[in-house]
Amino acid sequence: MAVTLRDIAAEAGVSVMTVSNVINGNRSRVSQTTIDRVQRIVEARGYVPNVSARNLAARRSHVIGVLVPVAADDSLLMSPHNVAVIGGMERALRERGYHLLLRGIADPREVSEAVQAWDLDGALLLGFLDEEIDALDLPADVPLLALDSYASHPLATGVRTDDYQGGLLAGRLLLACGHREVLFAGPTFTDIGVVRQRFDGFRAAFVEAGIAWHDGLVASVTTTHDSGVDLGRELKARYPDVTAVFATADILAIGIIEGVTDAGGRVPRDVSVVGYDNLDIGAYVTPRLTTIAQDIGDKVAVAARMLLDAIDDPAAPRTGITLPVRVLERGSVGSPREA
Amino acid sequence: MAVTLRDIAAEAGVSVMTVSNVINGNRSRVSQTTIDRVQRIVEARGYVPNVSARNLAARRSHVIGVLVPVAADDSLLMSPHNVAVIGGMERALRERGYHLLLRGIADPREVSEAVQAWDLDGALLLGFLDEEIDALDLPADVPLLALDSYASHPLATGVRTDDYQGGLLAGRLLLACGHREVLFAGPTFTDIGVVRQRFDGFRAAFVEAGIAWHDGLVASVTTTHDSGVDLGRELKARYPDVTAVFATADILAIGIIEGVTDAGGRVPRDVSVVGYDNLDIGAYVTPRLTTIAQDIGDKVAVAARMLLDAIDDPAAPRTGITLPVRVLERGSVGSPREA
DNA sequence: CTGAAAGCGCTTACAG
DNA sequence: CTGAAAGCGCTTACAG
């Protein structure tokens, strides 16, 4: 049988509540002598508080749910971006005494279920659509943080990078190199959201430069390597005048480069490609990927802090934070060839 | 206030325990009429059982800890391999009604602490050294499963792929292409463990072929892209006669290819490279990486099943399972040039 | 088929 | 500075 508070209390000759106070660092309420004695016994007996009992009594869990939508194949959406976020989050939480419950969400209702069932202190929503977030029905006192979201749900006020600026920078870069026919490649988007922002920023670069941009130059594709390859292969046929592509994700951009190469083209000589994210992998491919870089570590650190602060002080007003992005020039962008 | 069992019981006019039985599917103990009535109320009120209370009373948690060592920089060891495992594990657990607690372990003692504190039903150890596993001091009744481990700890009987065979296949492949001076590149290894097995298998290929292999041809490096690059750059200088490298991880192999290329060499013309794992990324680099492929999905599925079976029947004897590996030939291996 | 009661291991006002 | 008691929301023998 595991050692309990009661065992410690008996051995120390004090009440259970005194031991509890020592364990929880309520030192002002206990004499130093008692603290020392109890701590020695705790140490000697290898006492470990039972999480369930503590959570039940305290009506909170010190657990943060990291909730990730599950794709059609029922497996977690573990993009390199999400992986970096989860890893960083685990670390930030551990440092502050919280734990991470990783949970795939097949139906949005499971979000509030998870929050209730686990007495979650908070939750990080990773990769949900803004519409899904807005449709969430949650107890108002549980801090939620949706990463990279433009949802208007008040609980979801969060952290994101400057997607509009990212699009703008990508547009400017390609325009500065002399490109005029540029394809925007990314997932289907609506009036709000990450992709919309990147698109608007991208288009603004053309307006700013006084250069017309063809509405038709948008390719709606899934954000995967494979669909990038497909697009790259057909690029010449479907968009004969295009000299550059702005892809909303590195993984997609890398696929596009591969597809273009497969079809006999060369990057950046025939087609320039700009990605988005700055994943490690972009540095491993040939040519190295030019991309819009966001600092995921920063983003996670800020998100963790914001979430835990909201838990400590639920009444404090929350304002979203937008982190900067920058252009990381490597080898996949050049000037267009003469026609 | 959240709805509790008692609320449901009151509304249904039955005892709390009857509701509990309905919730938990002990249908043989309740009449169909009662079941229906209770279920309707549960549905209408949006009742969600409290996990802490359930765990405390039942003395089990339905939580599986996925425990990953934290590196020197305190962040989780999220290699692509581990990521795939964690993603697959979450899914397998969710399908069977379990939850995943992701936890970085800085000190091996935290393993048993976590098990105790959370009443963990089981734990998956991911990326621990065999020595660490053998040194673990755990309550005997909590199933542990160490992936890819050769530890002798009885609780750690687990699942791994055939590392010896992997090394053997890599060796045979390179020998068949005509290579004789082959460098083995991987982390420092001892008498037991994954790397030792791959090494032994690799060397056995030479013995089998009746070809001598130079003991000096082992490069001890960390399993990272960067150290691969370093090794690749110095390859010609440090190992002038070497015509091929067998790296114990794809990420390392990819770095080596890049380093060789940086130094003006060409793969596979000047140097052939074989990796290990079959990560997605191996298909994106130039040339595409030839590698020893393991089916991580399979491995995780088997591991999840084994772990949950052990939880269901702790008395059942456990035997480790070794899954097959195969050679995946792509573009990074060729014949050595004439000297 | 159903229930009353004890108990899981903690924390939290409250009292002194 | 310390304690007795109630209670968190469940499950588990036990009894009928």
PDB file of C-alpha atoms in Angstrom, chain B residues 9-206:
ATOM      1  CA  ALA B   9     -29.994   9.714  -9.098  1.00  0.00           C
ATOM      2  CA  ALA B  10     -32.355  12.176  -7.472  1.00  0.00           C
ATOM      3  CA  GLU B  11     -33.989  13.049 -10.730  1.00  0.00           C
ATOM      4  CA  ALA B  12     -34.360   9.418 -11.733  1.00  0.00           C
ATOM      5  CA  GLY B  13     -35.577   8.385  -8.320  1.00  0.00           C
ATOM      6  CA  VAL B  14     -32.954   5.683  -7.921  1.00  0.00           C
ATOM      7  CA  SER B  15     -29.822   5.280  -5.862  1.00  0.00           C
ATOM      8  CA  VAL B  16     -26.479   6.725  -6.765  1.00  0.00           C
ATOM      9  CA  MET B  17     -25.080   3.263  -7.191  1.00  0.00           C
ATOM     10  CA  THR B  18     -27.667   2.320  -9.750  1.00  0.00           C
ATOM     11  CA  VAL B  19     -26.737   5.325 -11.832  1.00  0.00           C
ATOM     12  CA  SER B  20     -23.109   4.374 -11.434  1.00  0.00           C
ATOM     13  CA  ASN B  21     -23.888   0.921 -12.733  1.00  0.00           C
ATOM     14  CA  VAL B  22     -25.676   2.325 -15.740  1.00  0.00           C
ATOM     15  CA  ILE B  23     -22.841   4.708 -16.519  1.00  0.00           C
ATOM     16  CA  ASN B  24     -20.297   1.953 -16.274  1.00  0.00           C
ATOM     17  CA  GLY B  25     -22.235  -0.479 -18.357  1.00  0.00           C
ATOM     18  CA  ASN B  26     -22.882  -3.036 -15.632  1.00  0.00           C
ATOM     19  CA  ARG B  27     -26.112  -3.665 -17.352  1.00  0.00           C
ATOM     20  CA  SER B  28     -26.711  -7.098 -15.943  1.00  0.00           C
ATOM     21  CA  ARG B  29     -27.371  -5.495 -12.595  1.00  0.00           C
ATOM     22  CA  VAL B  30     -30.025  -3.044 -13.699  1.00  0.00           C
ATOM     23  CA  SER B  31     -33.365  -3.412 -15.415  1.00  0.00           C
ATOM     24  CA  GLN B  32     -33.736  -2.143 -18.936  1.00  0.00           C
ATOM     25  CA  THR B  33     -36.417   0.304 -17.877  1.00  0.00           C
ATOM     26  CA  THR B  34     -34.133   1.869 -15.323  1.00  0.00           C
ATOM     27  CA  ILE B  35     -31.259   1.951 -17.767  1.00  0.00           C
ATOM     28  CA  ASP B  36     -33.344   3.827 -20.292  1.00  0.00           C
ATOM     29  CA  ARG B  37     -34.663   6.328 -17.804  1.00  0.00           C
ATOM     30  CA  VAL B  38     -31.253   7.032 -16.343  1.00  0.00           C
ATOM     31  CA  GLN B  39     -29.626   7.335 -19.718  1.00  0.00           C
ATOM     32  CA  ARG B  40     -32.201   9.805 -20.881  1.00  0.00           C
ATOM     33  CA  ILE B  41     -31.551  11.990 -17.870  1.00  0.00           C
ATOM     34  CA  VAL B  42     -27.786  11.687 -18.205  1.00  0.00           C
ATOM     35  CA  GLU B  43     -28.100  12.813 -21.779  1.00  0.00           C
ATOM     36  CA  ALA B  44     -30.477  15.653 -21.014  1.00  0.00           C
ATOM     37  CA  ARG B  45     -28.443  17.032 -18.149  1.00  0.00           C
ATOM     38  CA  GLY B  46     -25.147  16.649 -19.945  1.00  0.00           C
ATOM     39  CA  TYR B  47     -23.674  14.609 -17.151  1.00  0.00           C
ATOM     40  CA  VAL B  48     -19.939  13.976 -17.372  1.00  0.00           C
ATOM     41  CA  PRO B  49     -18.360  11.749 -14.731  1.00  0.00           C
ATOM     42  CA  ASN B  50     -15.658  13.369 -12.672  1.00  0.00           C
ATOM     43  CA  VAL B  51     -12.374  11.684 -13.423  1.00  0.00           C
ATOM     44  CA  SER B  52     -10.713  12.473 -10.111  1.00  0.00           C
ATOM     45  CA  ALA B  53     -13.547  11.055  -8.064  1.00  0.00           C
ATOM     46  CA  ARG B  54     -13.715   7.972 -10.194  1.00  0.00           C
ATOM     47  CA  ASN B  55      -9.996   7.407 -10.035  1.00  0.00           C
ATOM     48  CA  LEU B  56      -9.849   7.929  -6.321  1.00  0.00           C
ATOM     49  CA  ALA B  57     -12.639   5.500  -5.619  1.00  0.00           C
ATOM     50  CA  ALA B  58     -11.597   2.911  -8.140  1.00  0.00           C
ATOM     51  CA  ARG B  59      -7.894   3.272  -7.390  1.00  0.00           C
ATOM     52  CA  ARG B  60      -7.033   3.325 -11.018  1.00  0.00           C
ATOM     53  CA  SER B  61      -6.933   6.075 -13.539  1.00  0.00           C
ATOM     54  CA  HIS B  62      -7.331   4.854 -17.075  1.00  0.00           C
ATOM     55  CA  VAL B  63      -4.341   7.044 -17.690  1.00  0.00           C
ATOM     56  CA  ILE B  64      -1.224   5.818 -19.422  1.00  0.00           C
ATOM     57  CA  GLY B  65       1.867   7.888 -18.889  1.00  0.00           C
ATOM     58  CA  VAL B  66       4.047   8.431 -21.883  1.00  0.00           C
ATOM     59  CA  LEU B  67       7.344   9.222 -20.278  1.00  0.00           C
ATOM     60  CA  VAL B  68      10.116  10.778 -22.291  1.00  0.00           C
ATOM     61  CA  PRO B  69      13.535  11.775 -21.022  1.00  0.00           C
ATOM     62  CA  VAL B  70      14.240  15.471 -21.163  1.00  0.00           C
ATOM     63  CA  ALA B  71      17.479  16.478 -22.760  1.00  0.00           C
ATOM     64  CA  ALA B  72      20.068  18.762 -21.259  1.00  0.00           C
ATOM     65  CA  ASP B  73      18.196  21.824 -22.422  1.00  0.00           C
ATOM     66  CA  ASP B  74      15.199  20.620 -20.479  1.00  0.00           C
ATOM     67  CA  SER B  75      12.980  20.185 -23.461  1.00  0.00           C
ATOM     68  CA  LEU B  76      11.278  16.996 -24.471  1.00  0.00           C
ATOM     69  CA  LEU B  77      13.066  14.596 -26.755  1.00  0.00           C
ATOM     70  CA  MET B  78      10.698  14.954 -29.656  1.00  0.00           C
ATOM     71  CA  SER B  79      12.478  13.110 -32.410  1.00  0.00           C
ATOM     72  CA  PRO B  80      10.384  12.366 -35.459  1.00  0.00           C
ATOM     73  CA  HIS B  81      10.334   8.780 -34.307  1.00  0.00           C
ATOM     74  CA  ASN B  82       8.993   9.685 -30.876  1.00  0.00           C
ATOM     75  CA  VAL B  83       6.446  11.974 -32.401  1.00  0.00           C
ATOM     76  CA  ALA B  84       5.081   9.201 -34.538  1.00  0.00           C
ATOM     77  CA  VAL B  85       4.924   6.944 -31.518  1.00  0.00           C
ATOM     78  CA  ILE B  86       3.140   9.480 -29.349  1.00  0.00           C
ATOM     79  CA  GLY B  87       0.600  10.287 -32.041  1.00  0.00           C
ATOM     80  CA  GLY B  88      -0.148   6.640 -32.662  1.00  0.00           C
ATOM     81  CA  MET B  89      -0.305   5.910 -28.975  1.00  0.00           C
ATOM     82  CA  GLU B  90      -2.798   8.659 -28.269  1.00  0.00           C
ATOM     83  CA  ARG B  91      -5.056   7.235 -30.888  1.00  0.00           C
ATOM     84  CA  ALA B  92      -4.800   3.640 -29.714  1.00  0.00           C
ATOM     85  CA  LEU B  93      -5.469   4.679 -26.138  1.00  0.00           C
ATOM     86  CA  ARG B  94      -8.382   6.892 -27.007  1.00  0.00           C
ATOM     87  CA  GLU B  95      -9.990   4.070 -28.939  1.00  0.00           C
ATOM     88  CA  ARG B  96      -9.871   1.913 -25.875  1.00  0.00           C
ATOM     89  CA  GLY B  97     -10.989   4.520 -23.379  1.00  0.00           C
ATOM     90  CA  TYR B  98      -7.640   5.484 -21.955  1.00  0.00           C
ATOM     91  CA  HIS B  99      -5.933   8.824 -21.728  1.00  0.00           C
ATOM     92  CA  LEU B 100      -2.418   9.931 -22.366  1.00  0.00           C
ATOM     93  CA  LEU B 101      -0.367  11.937 -19.945  1.00  0.00           C
ATOM     94  CA  LEU B 102       2.736  13.269 -21.638  1.00  0.00           C
ATOM     95  CA  ARG B 103       5.519  13.821 -19.190  1.00  0.00           C
ATOM     96  CA  GLY B 104       9.164  14.767 -19.487  1.00  0.00           C
ATOM     97  CA  ILE B 105      11.416  12.930 -17.082  1.00  0.00           C
ATOM     98  CA  ALA B 106      14.501  14.734 -15.852  1.00  0.00           C
ATOM     99  CA  ASP B 107      15.383  12.198 -13.166  1.00  0.00           C
ATOM    100  CA  PRO B 108      14.551   8.463 -13.312  1.00  0.00           C
ATOM    101  CA  ARG B 109      12.990   8.668  -9.865  1.00  0.00           C
ATOM    102  CA  GLU B 110      10.217  10.739 -11.347  1.00  0.00           C
ATOM    103  CA  VAL B 111       8.972   7.650 -13.121  1.00  0.00           C
ATOM    104  CA  SER B 112       7.737   5.888 -10.017  1.00  0.00           C
ATOM    105  CA  GLU B 113       6.612   9.191  -8.588  1.00  0.00           C
ATOM    106  CA  ALA B 114       4.401   9.767 -11.595  1.00  0.00           C
ATOM    107  CA  VAL B 115       3.049   6.248 -11.433  1.00  0.00           C
ATOM    108  CA  GLN B 116       2.128   6.630  -7.770  1.00  0.00           C
ATOM    109  CA  ALA B 117       0.813  10.142  -7.911  1.00  0.00           C
ATOM    110  CA  TRP B 118      -1.475   9.508 -10.837  1.00  0.00           C
ATOM    111  CA  ASP B 119      -2.433   5.909 -10.135  1.00  0.00           C
ATOM    112  CA  LEU B 120      -1.183   5.362 -13.626  1.00  0.00           C
ATOM    113  CA  ASP B 121      -2.603   2.199 -15.138  1.00  0.00           C
ATOM    114  CA  GLY B 122       0.545   1.789 -17.120  1.00  0.00           C
ATOM    115  CA  ALA B 123       3.391   3.654 -18.676  1.00  0.00           C
ATOM    116  CA  LEU B 124       5.264   3.733 -21.924  1.00  0.00           C
ATOM    117  CA  LEU B 125       8.934   4.549 -21.656  1.00  0.00           C
ATOM    118  CA  LEU B 126      10.220   6.237 -24.732  1.00  0.00           C
ATOM    119  CA  GLY B 127      13.890   6.733 -25.392  1.00  0.00           C
ATOM    120  CA  PHE B 128      15.344   5.768 -22.041  1.00  0.00           C
ATOM    121  CA  LEU B 129      18.739   4.182 -21.756  1.00  0.00           C
ATOM    122  CA  ASP B 130      18.678   0.534 -20.842  1.00  0.00           C
ATOM    123  CA  GLU B 131      20.724   1.234 -17.753  1.00  0.00           C
ATOM    124  CA  GLU B 132      18.157   3.740 -16.564  1.00  0.00           C
ATOM    125  CA  ILE B 133      15.380   1.242 -17.047  1.00  0.00           C
ATOM    126  CA  ASP B 134      17.205  -1.472 -15.179  1.00  0.00           C
ATOM    127  CA  ALA B 135      17.745   0.908 -12.307  1.00  0.00           C
ATOM    128  CA  LEU B 136      14.058   1.697 -12.011  1.00  0.00           C
ATOM    129  CA  ASP B 137      12.381   0.895  -8.739  1.00  0.00           C
ATOM    130  CA  LEU B 138       8.709   0.397  -9.295  1.00  0.00           C
ATOM    131  CA  PRO B 139       5.587  -1.042  -7.729  1.00  0.00           C
ATOM    132  CA  ALA B 140       5.407  -4.484  -9.249  1.00  0.00           C
ATOM    133  CA  ASP B 141       1.819  -4.276 -10.306  1.00  0.00           C
ATOM    134  CA  VAL B 142       2.003  -1.420 -12.773  1.00  0.00           C
ATOM    135  CA  PRO B 143       2.656  -2.519 -16.315  1.00  0.00           C
ATOM    136  CA  LEU B 144       5.517  -0.712 -17.898  1.00  0.00           C
ATOM    137  CA  LEU B 145       6.567  -0.978 -21.453  1.00  0.00           C
ATOM    138  CA  ALA B 146       9.876   0.264 -22.689  1.00  0.00           C
ATOM    139  CA  LEU B 147       9.934   0.671 -26.403  1.00  0.00           C
ATOM    140  CA  ASP B 148      13.010  -0.456 -28.294  1.00  0.00           C
ATOM    141  CA  SER B 149      14.719  -1.504 -25.141  1.00  0.00           C
ATOM    142  CA  TYR B 150      17.064  -4.357 -24.391  1.00  0.00           C
ATOM    143  CA  ALA B 151      16.848  -3.776 -20.672  1.00  0.00           C
ATOM    144  CA  SER B 152      16.473  -6.859 -18.537  1.00  0.00           C
ATOM    145  CA  HIS B 153      13.992  -5.277 -16.142  1.00  0.00           C
ATOM    146  CA  PRO B 154      11.130  -7.790 -16.106  1.00  0.00           C
ATOM    147  CA  LEU B 155       8.457  -5.118 -16.200  1.00  0.00           C
ATOM    148  CA  ALA B 156      10.031  -3.662 -19.271  1.00  0.00           C
ATOM    149  CA  THR B 157       9.462  -6.639 -21.505  1.00  0.00           C
ATOM    150  CA  GLY B 158       8.384  -4.929 -24.587  1.00  0.00           C
ATOM    151  CA  VAL B 159       8.319  -4.286 -28.244  1.00  0.00           C
ATOM    152  CA  ARG B 160      11.148  -3.571 -30.531  1.00  0.00           C
ATOM    153  CA  THR B 161      12.141  -3.973 -34.111  1.00  0.00           C
ATOM    154  CA  ASP B 162      14.795  -6.381 -35.234  1.00  0.00           C
ATOM    155  CA  ASP B 163      17.823  -4.188 -34.833  1.00  0.00           C
ATOM    156  CA  TYR B 164      20.315  -6.955 -35.435  1.00  0.00           C
ATOM    157  CA  GLN B 165      18.590  -7.824 -38.671  1.00  0.00           C
ATOM    158  CA  GLY B 166      18.524  -4.134 -39.621  1.00  0.00           C
ATOM    159  CA  GLY B 167      22.267  -3.887 -39.220  1.00  0.00           C
ATOM    160  CA  LEU B 168      22.724  -7.107 -41.118  1.00  0.00           C
ATOM    161  CA  LEU B 169      20.594  -5.910 -44.017  1.00  0.00           C
ATOM    162  CA  ALA B 170      22.433  -2.612 -44.198  1.00  0.00           C
ATOM    163  CA  GLY B 171      25.772  -4.407 -44.220  1.00  0.00           C
ATOM    164  CA  ARG B 172      24.684  -6.860 -46.874  1.00  0.00           C
ATOM    165  CA  LEU B 173      23.325  -4.118 -49.080  1.00  0.00           C
ATOM    166  CA  LEU B 174      26.555  -2.158 -49.033  1.00  0.00           C
ATOM    167  CA  LEU B 175      28.690  -5.259 -49.491  1.00  0.00           C
ATOM    168  CA  ALA B 176      26.588  -6.345 -52.423  1.00  0.00           C
ATOM    169  CA  CYS B 177      27.233  -2.996 -54.048  1.00  0.00           C
ATOM    170  CA  GLY B 178      30.939  -3.623 -53.696  1.00  0.00           C
ATOM    171  CA  HIS B 179      31.765  -1.482 -50.684  1.00  0.00           C
ATOM    172  CA  ARG B 180      34.504  -2.741 -48.400  1.00  0.00           C
ATOM    173  CA  GLU B 181      35.468   0.278 -46.333  1.00  0.00           C
ATOM    174  CA  VAL B 182      32.244   1.183 -44.585  1.00  0.00           C
ATOM    175  CA  LEU B 183      31.919   3.585 -41.673  1.00  0.00           C
ATOM    176  CA  PHE B 184      29.459   2.827 -38.888  1.00  0.00           C
ATOM    177  CA  ALA B 185      28.080   6.109 -37.541  1.00  0.00           C
ATOM    178  CA  GLY B 186      25.907   6.318 -34.462  1.00  0.00           C
ATOM    179  CA  PRO B 187      25.815   7.209 -30.796  1.00  0.00           C
ATOM    180  CA  THR B 188      28.296   5.653 -28.398  1.00  0.00           C
ATOM    181  CA  PHE B 189      27.098   2.211 -27.407  1.00  0.00           C
ATOM    182  CA  THR B 190      27.772  -0.381 -24.761  1.00  0.00           C
ATOM    183  CA  ASP B 191      27.301  -4.142 -24.606  1.00  0.00           C
ATOM    184  CA  ILE B 192      23.564  -4.039 -24.846  1.00  0.00           C
ATOM    185  CA  GLY B 193      21.036  -1.876 -26.562  1.00  0.00           C
ATOM    186  CA  VAL B 194      19.651  -0.879 -29.894  1.00  0.00           C
ATOM    187  CA  VAL B 195      22.853   0.496 -31.322  1.00  0.00           C
ATOM    188  CA  ARG B 196      24.896  -2.490 -30.196  1.00  0.00           C
ATOM    189  CA  GLN B 197      22.463  -4.792 -31.964  1.00  0.00           C
ATOM    190  CA  ARG B 198      22.630  -2.838 -35.174  1.00  0.00           C
ATOM    191  CA  PHE B 199      26.363  -2.786 -34.934  1.00  0.00           C
ATOM    192  CA  ASP B 200      26.612  -6.519 -34.336  1.00  0.00           C
ATOM    193  CA  GLY B 201      24.299  -7.257 -37.223  1.00  0.00           C
ATOM    194  CA  PHE B 202      26.254  -4.936 -39.437  1.00  0.00           C
ATOM    195  CA  ARG B 203      29.525  -6.618 -38.569  1.00  0.00           C
ATOM    196  CA  ALA B 204      27.987 -10.030 -39.044  1.00  0.00           C
ATOM    197  CA  ALA B 205      27.341  -9.159 -42.660  1.00  0.00           C
ATOM    198  CA  PHE B 206      31.088  -8.856 -43.166  1.00  0.00           C
TER     199      PHE B 206
END
